[in-house]
């Protein structure tokens, strides 16, 4: 095997004071993010979404195969189709499929089968994990590695990029989500991972009064 081509790493050390300030500023930015379920219909330029998708595409991933595909949907007809298919699944979920424990866990969020945000918000981003692909060099089908982990990390990058850009998001997971392959014409080698809703919050939006766990209960230092 040839040794891989290497390039110098671009990295500048910050002072500890600078690191502290940068970590604090980032934390303050991240903790101001809230999941939003009431979106304004106001349009958001496509290029802003595209830049956030490029940021998502920088995520670390298995063997750099970048096993993800994002479909950004601004078309009103496609959004309506997705809304109808998602609401059909959600009606089943809330009426029959949801176990009681799950129902109880969701009660503080006040969610139900109605998903108006899927047609109101300017952008839906359907995120797919790519489990296999055809190698353009050989025509062979090849697997990807750690697609779920990779697409999860990329989705995190995307959510923080959209938030940093000044947009609100909602991670939406109708289950099952196979209808996304059909509506968006994606191959079966791609598994829907998440539907991300992006836009501006509707004026006067309220969010549940919930808190995040303190550091001591989510982390330990040894
Ligand atoms: N997919 C359903 C239920 C739901 C599940 C979880 I876990 C949530 O954090 C919120 C909702 C829905 O979207 O309503």
mmCIF file of C-alpha atoms and ligand atoms in Angstrom, residues 37 90 93-94 102 106 109 111-112 115 172-174, ligand 1:
data_model
loop_
_atom_site.group_PDB
_atom_site.id
_atom_site.type_symbol
_atom_site.label_atom_id
_atom_site.label_comp_id
_atom_site.label_asym_id
_atom_site.label_seq_id
_atom_site.Cartn_x
_atom_site.Cartn_y
_atom_site.Cartn_z
ATOM 1 C CA UNK A 37 -42.556 23.570 16.844
ATOM 2 C CA UNK A 90 -48.017 9.898 13.801
ATOM 3 C CA UNK A 93 -48.229 6.251 16.825
ATOM 4 C CA UNK A 94 -50.344 8.389 19.148
ATOM 5 C CA UNK A 102 -43.375 6.780 26.052
ATOM 6 C CA UNK A 106 -43.822 13.044 25.896
ATOM 7 C CA UNK A 109 -43.727 18.482 25.466
ATOM 8 C CA UNK A 111 -46.779 16.902 21.104
ATOM 9 C CA UNK A 112 -49.524 15.253 19.045
ATOM 10 C CA UNK A 115 -47.468 18.488 12.258
ATOM 11 C CA UNK A 172 -38.529 15.335 13.768
ATOM 12 C CA UNK A 173 -38.580 11.536 13.709
ATOM 13 C CA UNK A 174 -41.820 10.127 12.378
HETATM 14 N N1 LIG B 1 -42.424 11.183 16.589
HETATM 15 C C1 LIG B 1 -43.489 11.671 17.444
HETATM 16 C C2 LIG B 1 -43.251 11.416 18.901
HETATM 17 C C3 LIG B 1 -42.099 12.082 19.546
HETATM 18 C C4 LIG B 1 -41.078 11.300 20.040
HETATM 19 C C5 LIG B 1 -40.042 11.871 20.730
HETATM 20 I I1 LIG B 1 -38.644 10.654 21.558
HETATM 21 C C6 LIG B 1 -39.999 13.263 20.949
HETATM 22 O O1 LIG B 1 -38.949 13.837 21.649
HETATM 23 C C7 LIG B 1 -41.027 14.047 20.466
HETATM 24 C C8 LIG B 1 -42.078 13.450 19.719
HETATM 25 C C9 LIG B 1 -43.775 13.146 17.170
HETATM 26 O O2 LIG B 1 -43.007 13.792 16.451
HETATM 27 O O3 LIG B 1 -44.766 13.680 17.647
#
